Structures are given as structure tokens and as C-alpha cells.
Amino acid sequence: MDIRDIARLSGYSLGTVSRVLNDNPGVSDRARERVLQVVRDVGYEPNTNARHLKMRGRSSSYAIIVKGMQNMLFTDIIEKAEGLFAQADEEVRVHFVDEDADEAARAAHLDKVRHPKGFLFLGGTPRHFIEGLSEISVPCVLLTNTAADWGLDTLSSFTTDDASAAESVIDYLWEMGHCRIGVIGGNWVSEVSARRLEGVERAFRARGVTFDRERSYEPCRFSMDEGYQATMRLLARSGDLTAIFALGDVIALGALRAISDQGYRVPADISLVGFDGLDVSQYCVPRLSTVRQDTGLLARRGVEALMAAVEGRGTPAHEFVPFRLLRRESVLALRM
Amino acid sequence: MDIRDIARLSGYSLGTVSRVLNDNPGVSDRARERVLQVVRDVGYEPNTNARHLKMRGRSSSYAIIVKGMQNMLFTDIIEKAEGLFAQADEEVRVHFVDEDADEAARAAHLDKVRHPKGFLFLGGTPRHFIEGLSEISVPCVLLTNTAADWGLDTLSSFTTDDASAAESVIDYLWEMGHCRIGVIGGNWVSEVSARRLEGVERAFRARGVTFDRERSYEPCRFSMDEGYQATMRLLARSGDLTAIFALGDVIALGALRAISDQGYRVPADISLVGFDGLDVSQYCVPRLSTVRQDTGLLARRGVEALMAAVEGRGTPAHEFVPFRLLRRESVLALRM
DNA sequence: CTGAAAGCGCTTACAG
DNA sequence: CTGAAAGCGCTTACAG
């Protein structure tokens, strides 16, 4: 069943059918109705390959490139972004790539074979973008990671101010009387966690204290399991901690369990703060204090900027989206 | 940059280049090397649209259709299935559809426009399949839901025996001395939860007791929030419960929080059992007793069956994949 | 082993 | 407003 069949069945020419299908002007109402009728009757669907082959360039959909499948913060943003695209009557395709895959290379490839209108990246590695962005011919927006310092002028980015947010966590803990604070998660290299760690150090420095990387920090990946292990190591080494700051809620969940397994209680013995503001953080016992990243706003700013760029409006920008420190049950106020 | 450019640059004809690109036999080593060299040099990538337009029918990839993005059981299965396809050197594309969208119709559409080799469904509604499966021209496999009774002969399905699993949960609780057991989650209509509820009723019946749907059951969707609300309602109505069975781990998480908010403790005052065996179930405090669905095996059986069907081997089947009851900390043994 | 040619299913100037 | 024709970038019989 192809467009020629529709032409034959409707009594019109192939060109006219195509015009109807593409909502082109210059078709009589009668022809339009007749063709549409036939199309419906036989359940015809145009061959996208043939279509795209011709309309090379002007493709019809956006692409979201996501690093990792298990990141709940990302799933949240994806759903919101999808909603936004749908509202604007734009198609989107979500592409997952491995945690450590080259997202820019993948996008460059998709750019060649699918010609999307633009790319929305969830998570990204500087090196990949710096090396590969020039291969991408359409506008790109990065979320949850700032590209402000990458020297790329075709890439916008929207993110939480990770450093400030982390800083505010330490400030909060300090206010509550904690000064022996352990930190777990990420590492000093990976962008996002490095910035959160920067914030931690800044907060300590502001109080004339040096954050002891060796003693008070344990790196780990963003999973419950690794959060658990890291907490165990940290606890074994530094028994006098009164609080732990986990650089991700998922890590905090592991920490919660580890602390409990060590016979301590949260927050009675050890206070705990997470990062991200995932749904689950408000359901754990005790409710987890955390930094809430505004996924809704992140998605909105990202999608808007991307669509604007595609339409030639606006200019690449790097913005912080406001975060909120959620003070919940997992932090105890120490009597001084 | 297209195949003609490569032909020109390499000094060979368009046909030869195409043969090299497709690993066709009947090309001299010299030609092959030369062409590949040029391809690498200029970074040429064939136009998939043109390619698929010609090779209509024999497409190259599989499609996974997933109902809902937030289902962590599904994400787990997806990752494993992707790994399996990758091992077999097969391409896969993951397509998410809304929780209540028509997955069969979506697949039928994809079938027409992308011609995948086969479909792997994660979650599915009987009605959609019964009405729409005939529109799909390639093999289909459904996971986490049995299609044994749908009367469809082109669809295989692999799933946990939900009824038996639920039954074993009740048996377990009963053994531990619980007989006033509340159940939350799903409803009597939706396939999966209905089967779990069947199992619950069967277990009670085996003990000569009738499960009181009105009093002891609260339906809800599979989210922490709804699990929380449902538990609150249940607790308000039936204060004498000693145990709650949540039909999903996510629901159990909400229940855990609700029970705690009501001033009860798990398991001291109320025991709790979940379903699914999500990662998070072993990190919550207390560790959640639950039914572990074997996502690895589910993925493996599904992918194998699908690839076999595509290759014309095997015949549609409906199988249960073994589950495991995980007895952890959230259930208290009552002294009788 | 290689090349020239037909054709996949569409869109879009170009005439009329 | 409509039709006939060219061409998008490929693959694949068909000759040679």
C-alpha cells in the first residue's frame, strides 16, 4: 500500500495525494476530502524513509539523549520535557546511551541519519562535547551540567548551581551544630560531583576550616549499593562524624541503610542529607533532608531554549535554575 | 557526502562501494580496502533512509515497547534485554509509551514505518493486543504479563506466576502467625494485580477463610504516593491489622512511610511485604520482605524467544519464570 | 570481480 | 487546482 495506490483509488494524481498528506495549499477541498477518505479507509501510512529521503534537512522531530537509564532525576526530566514537546506539537525521540558512552558522537551520528531538529542532552561529559559538538549541525541544549566554561558557542546549558547548593547543605548542617561532617559520592574529576565538592570546601573555608578530603570524603558512583559501601568505609575510618552529606539521594538511601547496619540511628546519632530531591526522599524513614533540583523548570527552560534556537531566536546561554534546600527529618539539631 | 562521492574518490563504481559497505561477497580485497579507506577518511555514513527504502522488509533492528517510564522493574529488564541484544549483535530501539496508551497500535505503526524484526513488550493490556496484534507483521513477545488466555497465536509471553507468588506471600505471613492481613495496590480489573489478588484469595481459601475485599483491601496505582494514601485509608478502617501486603515494592515504600506516620513500627507493630524485588527493597529500613521477580531470566527468555521466532524457529509459548520469596526484616514472627 | 541501470516511495518545482 | 517528471541516496539483479 503506497501513495500510488491512494492516487489510483482516489482518482487523483500522485502529486495531489502528496500535497493533501502534507497539508500543502493549492488543493481543492473536494480532492482533499476524497483523498483523506481513501487514506482512512485503507489505513494508509506514508513511508517515512521515502519521505525523509526527499525532505532531507527539514526533519520533524527532536531528540533527547540521556546518559544512563537508571537515573531517576533524568526520568523525571524526560517525562516533563516530553510533555512540553507534546504541548508544542513537536515530536521527540528519547535515546539512552551508556553512562560512559560518548553522547556527542552518538548525537552526531543521529544528526546524520535522522536529522532531528535539535538535541536535548541529559547529562554530558565535557570532553565529548568539546571534541564532538562541531560534528552536530543542529542546536543543542545540555541539562543538569553547565557548559559555561567549555568554550562552545552552539550549546546552551541549564543546571542547578551545584556548588552553591552543596554549600547551602553544609551551611545548614553547620547551623544545626554539626562540624564533623563526612561527604560521600562522585569524585573530584566528574563534573557535577566535583562542583558539589567545591561547594562543600567553600562552605568550610568560609568558616576558617579546611575540609579534609582524605579523612572526610569517600568517592562512589551514584547507586544505593556504592553509597552503602562508601558509608561503611567512611564510618570505619571516621567514627566521630555527626553528619553525612551524600551527593545524591540514591547514595543517601544506601547510606541510610549502612548507618543503620552499624547500629547508629538517623538522625539521633548521625544526621544525613541527600541531593536531588527525588520522590523517594520524602518517603524514606526518616524523611530525607535534601536539595531539590527543579526538574520541571529545568525541563521547561531547556525545551524553550532548544525550540527557540531551532527557530533562530535567542542566543546560547548558560543559566542556573533555582534549587531548594528541603529541611526534613534526617537532620538533628545538636545542642551545643 | 554520499555514496557517489565515495565511488568517485575511490575510483570504483557506486555498486562496488555499496557491496563493500554491505559486506557482500564478490568484491576484490583491493577494492574493499580502498573503499573502506576512503570511507574512513571522509567519515562517510550511509543514509539510513535511502538504505531502508530499498531494503524494505529486511530491517535491522528490534524494538522494545515499554509502558510507562517510571517503572523500575521495567528499566531493569530493559537494561538486561539491551545487553542480550548487543551480545547477539542485534540493534534495539526502546520506545516508551504512556501508561494507558495503546501499545499494540503504537507497535503496528512502528511496524509499518520502521519494519523492526520483532517487538518485545514490557507490560501490556489484553484489549489492545487482542484488537491490534493482527496489524503487526513481525513476531512479538510480552513480558511481565501472561497472554496465555488471549487466544493470540503470534504472541509469546513470559512472566512471574503472579497468583502463586502472591499466594506464597500470604502463606508466609500466615506461617509467621499473621491472619489479619491487609492488601493494597492495583485493582480487580488490571491484569497483573488481579492475578496477585487471586493468589491472595486462594491462599485464604486454602485455610478456610474468606478474604474480605471490602474491609481488607485498598486499590491504588503503583506509586509511593498512592501507596501511602491507600495505607492511610486501610489503617483508618481496619486498625487491627498485623500485616500488610503491598502488591508492588514502590507501593510498599509508601506504606512503610504511612505506617510510620501513624505511629506504628515495621515490623514490631505491623509487618509489611512488597512485590517485585527492586533494588531499593533491600536498602530500606527495615529491609523489605518481598517477591523477587527474576528480571534477568525474564529478559533472557524473552529475547531468546523473540530472536528464535524471527528466525522461524520455535513456536509461541507462554511460560512462567521462577520467582523467589525474600524473607527479610519487615515481617515479625508473632508469638501465638 | 565490476559497472550501468532500474527502482524503492516519496516531494516538489515546473507546466498547464 | 492538477498532473507528469525529476530526483532524494541507496541496493541489487543483470550483463559483462
XYZ file of C-alpha atoms (C1' of nucleotides) in Angstrom:
704
model
C 0.000 0.000 0.000
C 1.709 3.149 -1.143
C 0.929 6.614 -2.341
C 0.304 5.368 -5.890
C -2.435 3.107 -4.611
C -4.034 6.047 -2.916
C -3.730 8.019 -6.119
C -5.379 5.267 -8.099
C -8.115 4.682 -5.545
C -8.923 8.347 -5.171
C -8.769 9.127 -8.842
C -6.244 11.867 -8.296
C -2.614 12.034 -9.194
C 0.245 11.073 -7.011
C 1.259 14.714 -6.632
C -2.128 15.755 -5.375
C -2.217 12.976 -2.842
C 1.168 14.001 -1.557
C 0.020 17.591 -1.225
C -3.009 16.551 0.765
C -0.880 14.403 3.009
C 1.447 17.293 3.694
C -1.266 19.852 4.207
C 0.025 21.848 1.305
C -2.084 24.700 -0.018
C -3.334 24.573 -3.524
C -5.584 21.579 -3.250
C -9.312 21.719 -3.791
C -11.488 20.798 -0.843
C -13.030 18.071 -2.898
C -9.695 16.493 -3.696
C -8.601 16.828 -0.082
C -11.696 15.153 1.275
C -11.639 12.383 -1.275
C -8.001 11.571 -0.655
C -8.296 11.708 3.106
C -11.283 9.426 2.849
C -9.342 6.822 0.926
C -6.384 7.157 3.262
C -8.599 6.465 6.223
C -10.405 3.629 4.515
C -7.297 1.676 3.707
C -5.334 2.747 6.765
C -2.504 4.072 4.700
C 0.605 5.394 6.424
C 3.271 7.164 4.385
C 6.685 5.570 4.263
C 8.866 7.703 6.500
C 12.018 6.544 4.832
C 10.968 7.727 1.435
C 9.638 10.902 2.940
C 12.799 11.723 4.823
C 14.906 10.770 1.885
C 13.284 13.553 -0.059
C 12.846 16.074 2.674
C 16.418 15.745 3.755
C 17.193 18.542 6.128
C 13.805 19.563 7.294
C 13.139 16.757 9.676
C 10.314 16.744 12.049
C 11.404 15.709 15.470
C 13.595 16.492 18.413
C 15.947 14.079 20.108
C 16.660 13.657 23.802
C 19.954 11.973 24.596
C 20.089 10.502 28.083
C 23.149 9.194 29.843
C 22.125 6.086 31.745
C 18.725 4.519 32.237
C 18.610 4.235 35.981
C 18.914 7.900 36.813
C 15.583 8.817 38.361
C 16.277 12.504 38.189
C 16.609 12.114 34.449
C 13.451 10.060 34.039
C 11.642 12.814 35.815
C 13.042 15.471 33.499
C 12.380 13.345 30.423
C 8.724 12.963 31.235
C 8.359 16.675 31.767
C 10.249 17.546 28.618
C 8.168 15.103 26.612
C 5.055 16.788 27.895
C 6.361 20.162 26.843
C 7.264 18.997 23.361
C 3.870 17.382 23.026
C 2.190 20.637 24.024
C 4.114 22.424 21.305
C 3.033 19.697 18.893
C 6.578 18.580 18.347
C 7.740 15.004 18.114
C 10.504 13.728 20.362
C 12.577 10.603 20.432
C 14.393 9.549 23.555
C 17.745 7.853 23.100
C 19.526 6.238 26.011
C 23.281 5.860 25.926
C 25.524 4.105 28.371
C 26.767 6.008 31.366
C 30.246 6.226 29.912
C 29.382 6.280 26.215
C 30.174 9.257 24.013
C 26.883 11.104 23.886
C 28.151 13.742 21.470
C 29.339 11.132 18.989
C 26.017 9.370 19.256
C 24.216 12.626 18.616
C 26.475 13.392 15.661
C 25.547 10.045 14.206
C 21.854 10.589 14.764
C 22.236 14.012 13.276
C 23.456 12.463 10.050
C 20.971 9.662 9.804
C 17.828 11.163 11.286
C 18.285 14.881 11.017
C 16.444 15.847 14.173
C 15.643 19.494 14.724
C 17.740 19.693 17.835
C 19.214 17.772 20.725
C 18.407 17.917 24.402
C 21.130 16.267 26.435
C 20.552 14.901 29.914
C 23.984 14.666 31.400
C 27.167 15.124 29.438
C 30.911 14.839 29.590
C 32.890 17.972 28.706
C 35.486 16.118 26.666
C 32.863 14.502 24.464
C 31.212 17.803 23.743
C 34.403 19.713 23.180
C 35.611 17.126 20.726
C 32.361 16.257 19.054
C 29.934 19.158 19.153
C 31.215 20.634 15.912
C 30.010 17.494 14.128
C 26.451 18.299 15.097
C 24.644 20.582 12.730
C 21.620 21.476 14.839
C 21.098 23.350 18.116
C 21.918 21.564 21.356
C 20.934 22.118 24.965
C 22.515 20.427 27.944
C 20.684 19.857 31.202
C 21.991 19.172 34.743
C 25.512 20.158 33.813
C 26.808 23.597 32.998
C 28.741 24.073 29.798
C 29.589 27.669 30.613
C 33.322 27.055 30.584
C 33.565 24.715 27.637
C 34.028 27.447 25.097
C 31.259 26.101 22.885
C 29.040 28.630 21.215
C 26.334 26.376 19.849
C 25.435 24.815 23.162
C 23.168 26.165 25.873
C 23.008 24.688 29.323
C 20.680 24.807 32.285
C 21.534 23.376 35.611
C 21.268 23.654 39.331
C 24.060 25.678 40.849
C 25.655 22.570 42.286
C 28.372 24.383 44.173
C 26.001 26.781 45.898
C 23.549 24.038 46.639
C 26.213 21.903 48.250
C 27.427 24.922 50.113
C 23.971 25.523 51.489
C 23.824 21.948 52.705
C 26.997 22.392 54.701
C 25.757 25.737 55.991
C 22.563 24.082 57.101
C 24.359 21.262 58.874
C 26.687 23.750 60.495
C 23.785 25.827 61.712
C 22.349 22.714 63.256
C 25.518 22.325 65.215
C 27.376 19.852 63.026
C 31.018 20.384 62.231
C 32.329 16.868 61.879
C 30.713 16.229 58.520
C 31.514 13.400 56.145
C 30.811 13.572 52.418
C 30.196 10.668 50.049
C 29.583 10.319 46.341
C 31.048 11.162 42.982
C 34.687 12.068 42.683
C 36.936 15.080 42.141
C 37.015 14.576 38.410
C 33.465 14.121 37.240
C 31.949 17.500 36.573
C 28.820 17.513 38.615
C 30.174 15.963 41.766
C 33.367 17.997 41.534
C 31.300 21.147 41.650
C 29.316 19.916 44.601
C 32.574 19.156 46.346
C 33.798 22.626 45.527
C 30.746 23.979 47.289
C 31.497 21.831 50.292
C 35.037 23.125 50.501
C 33.904 26.683 50.038
C 31.450 26.377 52.895
C 34.122 25.060 55.202
C 36.595 27.660 54.110
C 34.089 30.384 54.872
C 34.261 29.187 58.441
C 38.028 29.089 58.506
C 38.064 25.319 58.427
C 39.716 23.119 55.825
C 37.667 20.214 54.566
C 39.836 17.145 54.980
C 39.482 15.295 51.694
C 41.463 12.332 52.869
C 39.610 11.744 56.045
C 36.118 13.032 55.489
C 35.379 12.120 51.900
C 34.566 8.843 50.189
C 34.009 8.768 46.449
C 31.452 6.423 44.919
C 29.156 6.075 41.941
C 25.525 7.138 42.107
C 23.928 3.926 43.287
C 22.496 2.622 46.535
C 24.995 -0.151 46.619
C 28.021 2.074 46.244
C 26.520 4.580 48.656
C 26.248 1.781 51.162
C 29.850 0.694 50.696
C 31.208 4.210 50.801
C 29.382 4.920 54.010
C 30.759 1.771 55.552
C 34.278 2.815 54.677
C 33.743 6.301 55.924
C 32.254 5.161 59.176
C 35.078 2.691 59.739
C 37.621 5.438 59.287
C 35.983 8.361 60.975
C 33.896 7.227 63.885
C 33.299 10.691 65.229
C 31.148 12.036 62.391
C 27.878 13.630 63.422
C 26.603 14.121 59.902
C 26.963 12.803 56.381
C 26.239 14.622 53.165
C 25.529 12.263 50.284
C 25.963 13.884 46.880
C 22.878 12.123 45.564
C 19.618 10.844 47.070
C 20.266 7.381 45.752
C 23.591 7.371 47.540
C 21.855 8.660 50.659
C 19.490 5.703 50.572
C 22.469 3.383 50.709
C 23.981 5.476 53.457
C 20.808 5.304 55.487
C 20.958 1.550 55.398
C 24.669 1.438 56.189
C 24.328 3.747 59.152
C 21.545 1.589 60.455
C 23.596 -1.564 59.941
C 26.357 -0.045 62.004
C 23.922 0.303 64.843
C 23.536 4.048 64.537
C 20.305 5.902 64.039
C 19.405 8.717 61.723
C 19.241 11.434 62.868
C 19.752 10.635 66.569
C 23.336 9.512 66.098
C 24.155 10.685 62.628
C 22.392 13.261 60.521
C 22.070 12.707 56.792
C 21.447 14.975 53.817
C 20.969 13.961 50.216
C 20.890 15.766 46.889
C 18.355 15.799 44.021
C 15.006 15.761 45.763
C 13.792 12.516 44.289
C 10.322 11.376 45.148
C 11.647 8.608 47.322
C 13.463 11.048 49.585
C 10.224 12.067 51.193
C 9.064 8.528 51.742
C 12.055 7.061 53.477
C 12.109 6.836 57.233
C 13.229 9.316 58.400
C 12.269 11.713 55.627
C 15.462 12.759 53.949
C 16.702 16.338 54.019
C 17.960 17.113 50.555
C 18.474 19.657 47.828
C 15.554 19.701 45.470
C 16.538 20.222 41.878
C 13.688 21.830 39.992
C 13.184 19.241 37.285
C 10.096 20.996 35.981
C 11.894 24.262 35.431
C 14.986 22.542 34.117
C 12.861 20.789 31.516
C 10.963 23.943 30.626
C 13.980 26.201 30.224
C 15.760 23.530 28.252
C 12.927 22.824 25.860
C 12.156 26.507 25.371
C 15.749 27.377 24.659
C 16.082 24.496 22.237
C 12.944 25.340 20.321
C 13.973 28.991 20.240
C 17.383 28.101 18.871
C 15.846 25.893 16.217
C 13.666 28.770 15.135
C 16.660 31.044 15.029
C 15.571 33.027 18.051
C 17.660 33.594 21.146
C 21.316 33.054 21.668
C 23.169 30.281 23.534
C 23.104 30.816 27.264
C 24.163 29.103 30.431
C 21.803 29.505 33.314
C 21.288 28.270 36.807
C 17.842 27.150 37.773
C 16.854 27.797 41.407
C 17.118 24.934 43.848
C 15.536 24.465 47.234
C 17.050 23.075 50.407
C 14.475 20.726 51.892
C 14.892 20.552 55.659
C 13.233 17.354 56.744
C 13.672 14.754 59.436
C 17.087 13.324 58.771
C 18.986 16.153 60.411
C 19.197 16.619 64.165
C 19.854 19.955 65.814
C 22.798 19.393 68.123
C 22.764 21.062 71.488
C 25.999 22.933 71.662
C 28.735 13.345 1.106
C 27.040 10.336 -0.384
C 27.861 7.031 -1.918
C 28.622 8.598 -5.302
C 31.289 10.722 -3.712
C 32.863 7.624 -2.270
C 32.650 5.997 -5.659
C 34.362 8.930 -7.315
C 37.014 9.253 -4.607
C 37.806 5.570 -4.597
C 37.776 5.159 -8.330
C 35.219 2.384 -8.119
C 31.635 2.307 -9.160
C 28.690 3.043 -6.993
C 27.689 -0.628 -6.991
C 31.042 -1.786 -5.738
C 31.029 0.731 -2.961
C 27.613 -0.414 -1.909
C 28.761 -4.034 -1.870
C 31.713 -3.175 0.304
C 29.522 -1.262 2.671
C 27.174 -4.205 2.969
C 29.874 -6.812 3.355
C 28.683 -8.501 0.230
C 30.837 -11.214 -1.286
C 32.212 -10.751 -4.757
C 34.436 -7.787 -4.112
C 38.186 -7.890 -4.518
C 40.266 -7.269 -1.436
C 41.878 -4.348 -3.143
C 38.563 -2.708 -3.885
C 37.345 -3.390 -0.386
C 40.380 -1.856 1.233
C 40.415 1.156 -0.999
C 36.750 1.901 -0.455
C 36.936 1.403 3.285
C 39.932 3.706 3.380
C 38.051 6.473 1.638
C 35.013 5.908 3.829
C 37.134 6.308 6.934
C 38.985 9.306 5.580
C 35.913 11.320 4.848
C 33.858 9.939 7.722
C 31.070 8.855 5.445
C 27.913 7.358 6.928
C 25.307 5.805 4.646
C 21.891 7.409 4.591
C 19.653 5.063 6.521
C 16.547 6.389 4.890
C 17.709 5.537 1.420
C 19.010 2.235 2.641
C 15.780 1.244 4.314
C 13.781 2.490 1.419
C 15.488 -0.088 -0.745
C 15.810 -2.881 1.747
C 12.216 -2.651 2.712
C 11.288 -5.658 4.716
C 14.641 -6.832 5.917
C 15.170 -4.249 8.577
C 17.927 -4.461 11.016
C 16.698 -3.819 14.487
C 14.409 -4.933 17.247
C 12.015 -2.718 19.140
C 11.196 -2.717 22.817
C 7.881 -1.122 23.733
C 7.648 -0.046 27.340
C 4.530 1.054 29.168
C 5.499 3.932 31.430
C 8.869 5.423 32.165
C 8.919 5.287 35.923
C 8.595 1.547 36.340
C 11.874 0.464 37.884
C 11.198 -3.197 37.264
C 10.953 -2.374 33.585
C 14.124 -0.289 33.481
C 15.897 -3.224 34.993
C 14.565 -5.608 32.358
C 15.294 -3.161 29.559
C 18.930 -2.868 30.513
C 19.308 -6.603 30.624
C 17.493 -7.131 27.345
C 19.617 -4.473 25.693
C 22.707 -6.293 26.852
C 21.424 -9.534 25.395
C 20.617 -7.976 22.049
C 24.013 -6.331 21.985
C 25.680 -9.670 22.665
C 23.842 -11.142 19.713
C 24.978 -8.173 17.646
C 21.447 -7.011 17.145
C 20.284 -3.436 17.292
C 17.444 -2.412 19.570
C 15.379 0.684 19.948
C 13.459 1.401 23.106
C 10.120 3.127 22.749
C 8.260 4.399 25.777
C 4.518 4.799 25.637
C 2.197 6.260 28.205
C 0.879 4.050 30.936
C -2.543 3.997 29.349
C -1.594 4.346 25.708
C -2.317 1.634 23.166
C 0.985 -0.203 22.922
C -0.229 -2.531 20.196
C -1.333 0.326 17.980
C 1.974 2.040 18.547
C 3.784 -1.107 17.588
C 1.617 -1.539 14.497
C 2.584 1.934 13.450
C 6.268 1.334 14.069
C 5.937 -1.889 12.180
C 4.810 -0.011 9.111
C 7.288 2.805 9.243
C 10.401 1.161 10.639
C 9.974 -2.518 9.937
C 11.695 -3.831 13.042
C 12.493 -7.514 13.193
C 10.300 -8.060 16.206
C 8.729 -6.458 19.238
C 9.442 -7.018 22.903
C 6.664 -5.592 25.044
C 7.148 -4.623 28.664
C 3.681 -4.546 30.077
C 0.550 -4.791 28.006
C -3.198 -4.524 28.066
C -5.165 -7.529 26.798
C -7.669 -5.458 24.908
C -5.006 -3.611 22.958
C -3.341 -6.825 21.917
C -6.494 -8.645 21.069
C -7.643 -5.783 18.893
C -4.361 -4.747 17.393
C -1.946 -7.646 17.226
C -3.115 -8.747 13.812
C -1.872 -5.445 12.426
C 1.664 -6.355 13.397
C 3.537 -8.367 10.832
C 6.506 -9.487 12.911
C 6.935 -11.711 15.992
C 6.012 -10.297 19.373
C 6.906 -11.238 22.917
C 5.253 -9.893 26.030
C 6.985 -9.705 29.389
C 5.575 -9.416 32.934
C 2.101 -10.293 31.819
C 0.828 -13.613 30.584
C -1.028 -13.734 27.315
C -1.874 -17.411 27.693
C -5.602 -16.774 27.641
C -5.761 -14.132 24.974
C -6.145 -16.547 22.118
C -3.335 -14.969 20.148
C -1.046 -17.290 18.261
C 1.677 -14.904 17.235
C 2.475 -13.720 20.725
C 4.672 -15.384 23.324
C 4.737 -14.295 26.931
C 6.983 -14.752 29.914
C 6.051 -13.700 33.356
C 6.215 -14.394 37.018
C 3.386 -16.575 38.230
C 1.743 -13.666 39.972
C -1.009 -15.678 41.591
C 1.329 -18.260 43.082
C 3.767 -15.606 44.174
C 1.052 -13.669 45.954
C -0.198 -16.889 47.458
C 3.229 -17.631 48.838
C 3.328 -14.225 50.444
C 0.125 -14.880 52.313
C 1.338 -18.358 53.243
C 4.492 -16.836 54.598
C 2.672 -14.246 56.651
C 0.307 -16.879 57.923
C 3.180 -19.106 58.962
C 4.595 -16.194 60.860
C 1.367 -16.006 62.775
C -0.437 -13.301 60.852
C -4.054 -13.739 59.924
C -5.358 -10.198 59.942
C -3.686 -9.191 56.735
C -4.452 -6.119 54.668
C -3.669 -5.856 50.972
C -3.005 -2.705 48.942
C -2.317 -1.931 45.323
C -3.699 -2.408 41.848
C -7.327 -3.283 41.377
C -9.542 -6.191 40.420
C -9.550 -5.263 36.764
C -5.954 -4.705 35.740
C -4.421 -7.996 34.717
C -1.330 -8.218 36.824
C -2.774 -7.033 40.094
C -5.940 -9.034 39.555
C -3.863 -12.180 39.370
C -1.992 -11.299 42.508
C -5.279 -10.725 44.237
C -6.480 -14.084 43.019
C -3.461 -15.616 44.678
C -4.290 -13.839 47.889
C -7.824 -15.138 47.880
C -6.675 -18.611 47.038
C -4.283 -18.646 49.973
C -7.000 -17.588 52.360
C -9.451 -20.038 50.917
C -6.952 -22.834 51.433
C -7.193 -22.035 55.093
C -10.938 -21.946 55.079
C -11.027 -18.204 55.426
C -12.611 -15.744 53.074
C -10.562 -12.712 52.211
C -12.718 -9.708 52.920
C -12.303 -7.491 49.870
C -14.320 -4.687 51.333
C -12.547 -4.461 54.577
C -9.028 -5.676 53.951
C -8.219 -4.373 50.502
C -7.383 -0.923 49.194
C -6.735 -0.411 45.483
C -4.148 2.099 44.296
C -1.790 2.775 41.437
C 1.821 1.695 41.548
C 3.396 4.767 43.122
C 4.744 5.660 46.524
C 2.246 8.422 46.862
C -0.761 6.237 46.186
C 0.697 3.503 48.343
C 0.901 5.994 51.137
C -2.688 7.133 50.721
C -4.038 3.623 50.389
C -2.292 2.558 53.559
C -3.697 5.512 55.421
C -7.207 4.595 54.337
C -6.694 0.973 55.199
C -5.278 1.745 58.602
C -8.094 4.141 59.370
C -10.632 1.464 58.546
C -9.012 -1.643 59.934
C -6.982 -0.839 62.999
C -6.412 -4.437 63.948
C -4.214 -5.460 61.035
C -0.958 -7.156 61.940
C 0.395 -7.267 58.429
C 0.095 -5.550 55.078
C 0.884 -6.982 51.674
C 1.664 -4.320 49.102
C 1.302 -5.556 45.540
C 4.417 -3.652 44.492
C 7.635 -2.552 46.204
C 7.013 1.029 45.266
C 3.648 0.836 46.969
C 5.317 -0.793 49.958
C 7.667 2.157 50.260
C 4.692 4.458 50.580
C 3.122 2.057 53.043
C 6.251 1.997 55.158
C 6.091 5.733 55.475
C 2.374 5.769 56.200
C 2.640 3.142 58.903
C 5.402 5.127 60.483
C 3.357 8.326 60.296
C 0.553 6.598 62.126
C 2.933 5.924 64.955
C 3.328 2.244 64.245
C 6.563 0.448 63.610
C 7.523 -2.096 60.993
C 7.649 -4.921 61.834
C 7.094 -4.545 65.591
C 3.511 -3.353 65.184
C 2.762 -4.135 61.580
C 4.580 -6.461 59.233
C 4.980 -5.493 55.599
C 5.670 -7.417 52.409
C 6.240 -5.985 48.946
C 6.376 -7.413 45.422
C 9.000 -7.119 42.645
C 12.295 -7.292 44.458
C 13.513 -3.891 43.373
C 16.975 -2.873 44.428
C 15.584 -0.368 46.857
C 13.723 -3.042 48.799
C 16.932 -4.239 50.371
C 18.066 -0.773 51.320
C 15.062 0.485 53.160
C 14.910 0.285 56.918
C 13.792 -2.324 57.772
C 14.804 -4.392 54.733
C 11.638 -5.240 52.900
C 10.407 -8.793 52.548
C 9.239 -9.172 49.007
C 8.783 -11.396 45.974
C 11.760 -11.159 43.712
C 10.870 -11.287 40.047
C 13.774 -12.667 38.074
C 14.338 -9.796 35.688
C 17.463 -11.391 34.287
C 15.693 -14.562 33.323
C 12.615 -12.715 32.134
C 14.813 -10.685 29.804
C 16.738 -13.711 28.622
C 13.752 -15.903 27.881
C 12.011 -13.021 26.170
C 14.892 -12.060 23.960
C 15.696 -15.660 23.078
C 12.122 -16.462 22.177
C 11.840 -13.328 20.094
C 15.027 -13.955 18.161
C 14.041 -17.566 17.640
C 10.652 -16.539 16.295
C 12.250 -14.044 13.959
C 14.483 -16.773 12.618
C 11.495 -19.007 12.170
C 12.497 -21.319 14.975
C 10.340 -22.211 17.941
C 6.681 -21.737 18.425
C 4.765 -19.223 20.525
C 4.728 -20.160 24.182
C 3.568 -18.816 27.486
C 5.856 -19.540 30.372
C 6.272 -18.694 33.993
C 9.695 -17.710 35.176
C 10.601 -18.751 38.731
C 10.253 -16.162 41.481
C 11.757 -16.101 44.917
C 10.170 -15.079 48.193
C 12.684 -12.917 50.002
C 12.213 -13.154 53.747
C 13.812 -10.114 55.218
C 13.323 -7.835 58.172
C 9.917 -6.329 57.614
C 7.985 -9.333 58.876
C 7.691 -10.217 62.532
C 7.008 -13.725 63.792
C 4.010 -13.429 66.075
C 4.006 -15.494 69.250
C 0.786 -17.369 69.159
C 35.093 -9.099 -9.786
C 32.869 -4.782 -11.660
C 29.705 -1.410 -13.838
C 25.322 0.502 -15.689
C 20.608 0.654 -14.780
C 16.248 0.090 -12.564
C 13.585 1.166 -8.812
C 12.370 1.652 -3.504
C 8.119 5.541 -2.058
C 8.016 9.821 -1.645
C 8.203 15.521 -2.567
C 8.368 19.434 -5.348
C 9.496 22.578 -8.875
C 7.524 23.039 -13.458
C 3.906 23.285 -16.780
C -0.635 23.663 -17.872
C -6.042 23.411 -8.827
C -3.786 19.292 -11.022
C -0.532 16.148 -13.444
C 3.899 14.462 -15.356
C 8.556 14.212 -14.294
C 12.848 14.543 -11.904
C 15.401 13.085 -8.184
C 16.446 12.066 -2.913
C 20.652 8.027 -1.727
C 20.767 3.751 -1.759
C 20.645 -1.811 -3.247
C 20.534 -5.417 -6.401
C 19.523 -8.211 -10.271
C 21.612 -8.231 -14.791
C 25.364 -8.174 -18.005
C 29.944 -8.427 -18.970
